Amino acid sequence: MTTNLFHTISELTQTRLAKAGISLRFGGVSKAPYTSLNLASHVGDNPAAVSQNQRIFSAQSGIHELKYCRQIHSDSVLNADVVKTSFWNGENQNVPEKTGDALISAQQGDALGVFTADCVPIFILDTATPAIGMVHAGWRGTLARIAAKTLAQMKASFGTITKNCLIHLGTSIQQCCYTVSSDMISQFVIHFGSAVHNGLNLSLQTANFCQLVEAGITPESISISPFCTACCTDKFYSYRAEGEQTGRMLSFLQLTDTN
Ligand SMILES: [Zn+2]
């Protein structure tokens, strides 16, 4: 039996307009502490192992060409046009030139990626245009409202209307494992209301959910992964649970090529 290397985001893929998923941590060749399907080249892992993992992942997922940024926990949203394609089905140098934390595209066949190990990957599918947005939102990005800014950029670039969007908040650290300072809780409550916390435990999912609803997304259009990265380090990488030296999962969103 072949090991499944990623979770499919069925809420988005069932539209047949896009292919969406998030990689898991097994089935690759990286050694500890990156065991084993680390797909990110910026975390200190052996480059040859990362390239091999990317080829393994590409062969199973069908994602051969991917666009992604050097992520910096900003609120910077880029159009995929300005980003070089990385090829994962051959030898790849994997050094993204552009910095940013969200990408958008209305180009058929474009596959967008973000890397995470606790932060929230946010998948946006505009089913009418169609168009896609892929967002990396940790606590900084969430406070900076990068998800809402990505929607605004999709509206400006493609005419995206929020009521036509389906959104998925991907696997990330959840409230059960995300204890933060009282200062940080206060900041989040000011921005997103008191539902974002339970004591000192913060829910980035709830903060992003509130942000998206405020931006005009209907609550029924937002799905949320039930998994917590820090609770399940057998399946996922977690920066919180494992420390600085760990791998990254890839979240990918590809606009289906209908030609
Ligand atoms: Zn947890």
Short mmCIF file of C-alpha atoms and ligand atoms in Angstrom, two decimals:
data_model
loop_
_atom_site.label_atom_id
_atom_site.label_comp_id
_atom_site.label_asym_id
_atom_site.label_seq_id
_atom_site.Cartn_x
_atom_site.Cartn_y
_atom_site.Cartn_z
CA MET A 1 0.00 0.00 0.00
CA THR A 2 1.28 3.46 -0.89
CA THR A 3 1.67 5.87 2.01
CA ASN A 4 -0.59 8.87 1.61
CA LEU A 5 1.72 11.89 1.70
CA PHE A 6 -0.92 14.59 2.10
CA HIS A 7 -4.43 15.37 3.33
CA THR A 8 -6.76 16.51 0.58
CA ILE A 9 -8.91 19.58 1.35
CA SER A 10 -12.16 18.05 0.10
CA GLU A 11 -14.26 21.19 0.68
CA LEU A 12 -12.26 22.88 -2.10
CA THR A 13 -11.41 19.97 -4.39
CA GLN A 14 -15.04 18.85 -4.68
CA THR A 15 -15.73 22.00 -6.73
CA ARG A 16 -13.34 20.56 -9.35
CA LEU A 17 -12.01 24.10 -9.78
CA ALA A 18 -8.93 23.49 -7.69
CA LYS A 19 -6.65 20.89 -6.19
CA ALA A 20 -5.78 21.52 -2.54
CA GLY A 21 -3.94 19.70 0.19
CA ILE A 22 -1.44 19.76 3.02
CA SER A 23 1.53 17.42 3.24
CA LEU A 24 2.16 15.08 6.17
CA ARG A 25 5.54 14.34 7.73
CA PHE A 26 6.09 10.70 6.83
CA GLY A 27 7.17 8.96 3.63
CA GLY A 28 10.29 11.06 3.01
CA VAL A 29 14.04 10.63 3.44
CA SER A 30 15.06 13.38 5.90
CA LYS A 31 16.81 12.32 9.11
CA ALA A 32 15.90 13.51 12.63
CA PRO A 33 14.90 16.13 13.66
CA TYR A 34 13.38 16.61 10.19
CA THR A 35 11.92 13.10 9.95
CA SER A 36 10.97 12.57 7.25
CA LEU A 37 9.03 14.43 4.51
CA ASN A 38 10.38 17.93 5.16
CA LEU A 39 9.61 19.96 2.02
CA ALA A 40 11.26 23.25 3.01
CA SER A 41 14.81 24.14 2.09
CA HIS A 42 15.18 27.04 4.56
CA VAL A 43 15.17 25.14 7.86
CA GLY A 44 18.67 23.64 7.97
CA ASP A 45 17.85 20.22 6.55
CA ASN A 46 20.19 18.44 4.10
CA PRO A 47 19.45 20.01 0.67
CA ALA A 48 19.76 16.67 -1.13
CA ALA A 49 17.16 15.14 1.21
CA VAL A 50 14.79 18.09 0.69
CA SER A 51 15.10 17.79 -3.11
CA GLN A 52 14.45 14.07 -2.88
CA ASN A 53 11.38 14.72 -0.69
CA GLN A 54 10.11 17.27 -3.18
CA ARG A 55 10.43 14.74 -6.01
CA ILE A 56 8.64 12.08 -3.94
CA PHE A 57 5.86 14.54 -3.11
CA SER A 58 5.61 15.78 -6.70
CA ALA A 59 5.28 12.24 -8.07
CA GLN A 60 2.37 11.37 -5.77
CA SER A 61 0.52 14.71 -5.70
CA GLY A 62 0.93 15.66 -9.35
CA ILE A 63 2.18 19.08 -8.20
CA HIS A 64 5.31 19.50 -10.32
CA GLU A 65 5.57 23.27 -10.59
CA LEU A 66 4.96 25.48 -7.61
CA LYS A 67 5.13 29.16 -6.72
CA TYR A 68 6.00 30.26 -3.21
CA CYS A 69 7.70 33.12 -1.36
CA ARG A 70 10.37 33.50 1.26
CA GLN A 71 8.00 33.86 4.22
CA ILE A 72 8.72 36.63 6.73
CA HIS A 73 5.56 36.84 8.92
CA SER A 74 4.49 39.99 7.08
CA ASP A 75 1.20 41.18 5.60
CA SER A 76 2.65 41.29 2.10
CA VAL A 77 0.46 39.83 -0.67
CA LEU A 78 1.99 39.14 -4.08
CA ASN A 79 0.50 38.32 -7.44
CA ALA A 80 1.92 34.97 -8.58
CA ASP A 81 2.98 36.61 -11.87
CA VAL A 82 5.99 38.14 -10.15
CA VAL A 83 7.18 34.89 -8.55
CA LYS A 84 9.50 32.41 -10.26
CA THR A 85 8.26 28.85 -10.60
CA SER A 86 10.03 26.09 -8.66
CA PHE A 87 10.17 22.73 -10.40
CA TRP A 88 9.83 19.82 -7.99
CA ASN A 89 10.05 17.00 -10.49
CA GLY A 90 13.74 17.55 -11.28
CA GLU A 91 16.79 19.14 -9.68
CA ASN A 92 15.64 22.31 -8.00
CA GLN A 93 17.63 25.01 -6.25
CA ASN A 94 14.57 26.05 -4.26
CA VAL A 95 15.58 29.53 -3.33
CA PRO A 96 12.55 31.79 -3.54
CA GLU A 97 13.61 35.33 -4.41
CA LYS A 98 10.51 37.24 -3.38
CA THR A 99 9.57 37.84 0.23
CA GLY A 100 5.92 37.76 1.21
CA ASP A 101 3.30 35.71 3.01
CA ALA A 102 0.43 35.41 0.56
CA LEU A 103 0.11 34.72 -3.15
CA ILE A 104 -2.85 35.14 -5.47
CA SER A 105 -3.54 33.93 -8.99
CA ALA A 106 -6.26 33.63 -11.62
CA GLN A 107 -4.01 31.73 -14.00
CA GLN A 108 -5.19 28.21 -14.81
CA GLY A 109 -2.65 25.60 -13.77
CA ASP A 110 -0.89 27.87 -11.26
CA ALA A 111 -0.05 26.06 -8.00
CA LEU A 112 0.63 28.23 -4.94
CA GLY A 113 2.34 27.02 -1.78
CA VAL A 114 3.06 28.02 1.80
CA PHE A 115 5.18 26.22 4.39
CA THR A 116 4.07 25.85 7.99
CA ALA A 117 4.85 24.08 11.26
CA ASP A 118 2.10 25.60 13.53
CA CYS A 119 1.08 28.74 11.63
CA VAL A 120 -2.29 28.69 9.85
CA PRO A 121 -2.27 28.02 6.11
CA ILE A 122 -5.35 29.71 4.65
CA PHE A 123 -6.75 28.47 1.34
CA ILE A 124 -9.00 30.85 -0.61
CA LEU A 125 -10.96 29.74 -3.67
CA ASP A 126 -13.03 32.27 -5.61
CA THR A 127 -15.38 29.85 -7.38
CA ALA A 128 -16.82 32.42 -9.80
CA THR A 129 -13.76 34.02 -11.43
CA PRO A 130 -12.16 31.47 -10.69
CA ALA A 131 -9.11 32.57 -8.71
CA ILE A 132 -7.08 31.40 -5.73
CA GLY A 133 -5.17 32.81 -2.77
CA MET A 134 -2.79 30.98 -0.44
CA VAL A 135 -1.91 32.64 2.86
CA HIS A 136 0.62 32.04 5.66
CA ALA A 137 -0.81 33.39 8.92
CA GLY A 138 1.02 33.02 12.20
CA TRP A 139 0.11 35.31 15.08
CA ARG A 140 1.84 38.30 13.45
CA GLY A 141 0.14 37.79 10.10
CA THR A 142 -3.21 37.22 11.78
CA LEU A 143 -2.93 40.46 13.78
CA ALA A 144 -1.82 42.25 10.60
CA ARG A 145 -4.98 40.88 8.89
CA ILE A 146 -3.17 39.22 6.04
CA ALA A 147 -6.19 37.03 5.16
CA ALA A 148 -8.47 40.04 4.74
CA LYS A 149 -5.72 41.86 2.80
CA THR A 150 -5.41 38.87 0.47
CA LEU A 151 -9.16 38.99 -0.22
CA ALA A 152 -8.89 42.73 -0.90
CA GLN A 153 -6.02 42.12 -3.31
CA MET A 154 -8.04 39.40 -5.09
CA LYS A 155 -10.93 41.85 -5.40
CA ALA A 156 -8.65 44.56 -6.83
CA SER A 157 -6.84 42.19 -9.22
CA PHE A 158 -9.57 39.78 -10.32
CA GLY A 159 -12.88 41.32 -9.21
CA THR A 160 -13.34 38.62 -6.57
CA ILE A 161 -16.60 38.91 -4.62
CA THR A 162 -16.47 37.52 -1.07
CA LYS A 163 -19.80 35.68 -1.30
CA ASN A 164 -18.30 33.49 -4.05
CA CYS A 165 -15.36 32.36 -1.94
CA LEU A 166 -14.73 29.07 -0.17
CA ILE A 167 -12.08 29.17 2.53
CA HIS A 168 -10.21 26.50 4.45
CA LEU A 169 -8.15 27.13 7.58
CA GLY A 170 -5.60 24.33 7.36
CA THR A 171 -3.94 22.17 9.98
CA SER A 172 -2.09 24.32 12.52
CA ILE A 173 -1.55 24.66 16.23
CA GLN A 174 -4.90 24.85 18.03
CA GLN A 175 -6.07 26.49 21.23
CA CYS A 176 -5.32 23.32 23.27
CA CYS A 177 -1.56 23.80 22.80
CA TYR A 178 -1.10 27.51 22.10
CA THR A 179 -0.42 29.27 25.40
CA VAL A 180 0.70 32.89 24.98
CA SER A 181 1.24 36.00 27.10
CA SER A 182 -1.63 38.00 28.58
CA ASP A 183 -0.47 40.99 26.49
CA MET A 184 -0.91 39.00 23.34
CA ILE A 185 -4.35 37.77 24.43
CA SER A 186 -5.35 41.43 25.02
CA GLN A 187 -4.24 42.45 21.53
CA PHE A 188 -6.21 39.64 19.93
CA VAL A 189 -9.32 40.37 21.99
CA ILE A 190 -9.20 44.03 20.91
CA HIS A 191 -9.00 43.02 17.25
CA PHE A 192 -11.21 39.93 17.10
CA GLY A 193 -13.32 39.70 20.27
CA SER A 194 -13.28 37.55 23.39
CA ALA A 195 -14.06 34.27 21.60
CA VAL A 196 -10.39 34.01 20.55
CA HIS A 197 -9.14 32.72 23.90
CA ASN A 198 -9.64 30.46 26.88
CA GLY A 199 -7.45 31.87 29.63
CA LEU A 200 -3.98 32.23 28.14
CA ASN A 201 -4.73 29.80 25.32
CA LEU A 202 -5.24 31.51 21.98
CA SER A 203 -7.14 30.25 18.95
CA LEU A 204 -5.61 31.53 15.71
CA GLN A 205 -8.42 29.72 13.88
CA THR A 206 -11.09 31.78 15.65
CA ALA A 207 -9.17 35.03 15.09
CA ASN A 208 -8.90 34.33 11.36
CA PHE A 209 -12.51 33.14 11.20
CA CYS A 210 -13.71 36.43 12.76
CA GLN A 211 -11.46 38.41 10.44
CA LEU A 212 -12.83 36.64 7.34
CA VAL A 213 -16.48 37.00 8.39
CA GLU A 214 -15.87 40.70 9.02
CA ALA A 215 -14.41 40.89 5.49
CA GLY A 216 -17.70 39.54 4.09
CA ILE A 217 -17.16 35.78 3.92
CA THR A 218 -20.24 33.77 4.92
CA PRO A 219 -19.47 31.57 7.98
CA GLU A 220 -20.79 28.45 6.18
CA SER A 221 -18.13 28.95 3.49
CA ILE A 222 -15.27 28.52 5.97
CA SER A 223 -14.03 25.04 6.90
CA ILE A 224 -11.45 24.42 9.62
CA SER A 225 -9.06 21.49 9.97
CA PRO A 226 -9.75 19.50 13.17
CA PHE A 227 -6.08 18.62 13.65
CA CYS A 228 -3.59 20.27 16.00
CA THR A 229 0.05 20.16 14.89
CA ALA A 230 1.40 20.16 18.46
CA CYS A 231 -0.93 17.33 19.56
CA CYS A 232 0.03 15.10 16.61
CA THR A 233 3.77 15.32 15.98
CA ASP A 234 3.65 11.81 14.51
CA LYS A 235 1.78 13.29 11.52
CA PHE A 236 2.73 16.98 11.52
CA TYR A 237 5.67 19.24 12.24
CA SER A 238 5.27 21.57 15.20
CA TYR A 239 7.64 24.42 16.00
CA ARG A 240 6.11 24.75 19.48
CA ALA A 241 6.22 21.07 20.36
CA GLU A 242 9.59 20.23 18.80
CA GLY A 243 11.67 23.39 18.98
CA GLU A 244 13.32 25.43 16.30
CA GLN A 245 14.85 22.53 14.40
CA THR A 246 11.99 20.85 12.64
CA GLY A 247 10.61 20.47 9.15
CA ARG A 248 7.73 22.17 7.38
CA MET A 249 4.55 20.91 5.75
CA LEU A 250 3.53 22.28 2.39
CA SER A 251 0.03 23.57 1.81
CA PHE A 252 -0.75 23.74 -1.89
CA LEU A 253 -3.60 25.18 -3.90
CA GLN A 254 -3.74 24.76 -7.65
CA LEU A 255 -6.24 26.28 -10.03
CA THR A 256 -7.36 23.41 -12.23
CA ASP A 257 -6.34 23.64 -15.85
CA THR A 258 -9.60 23.15 -17.72
CA ASN A 259 -8.12 23.50 -21.21
ZN ZN B 1 -3.08 20.61 20.64
#
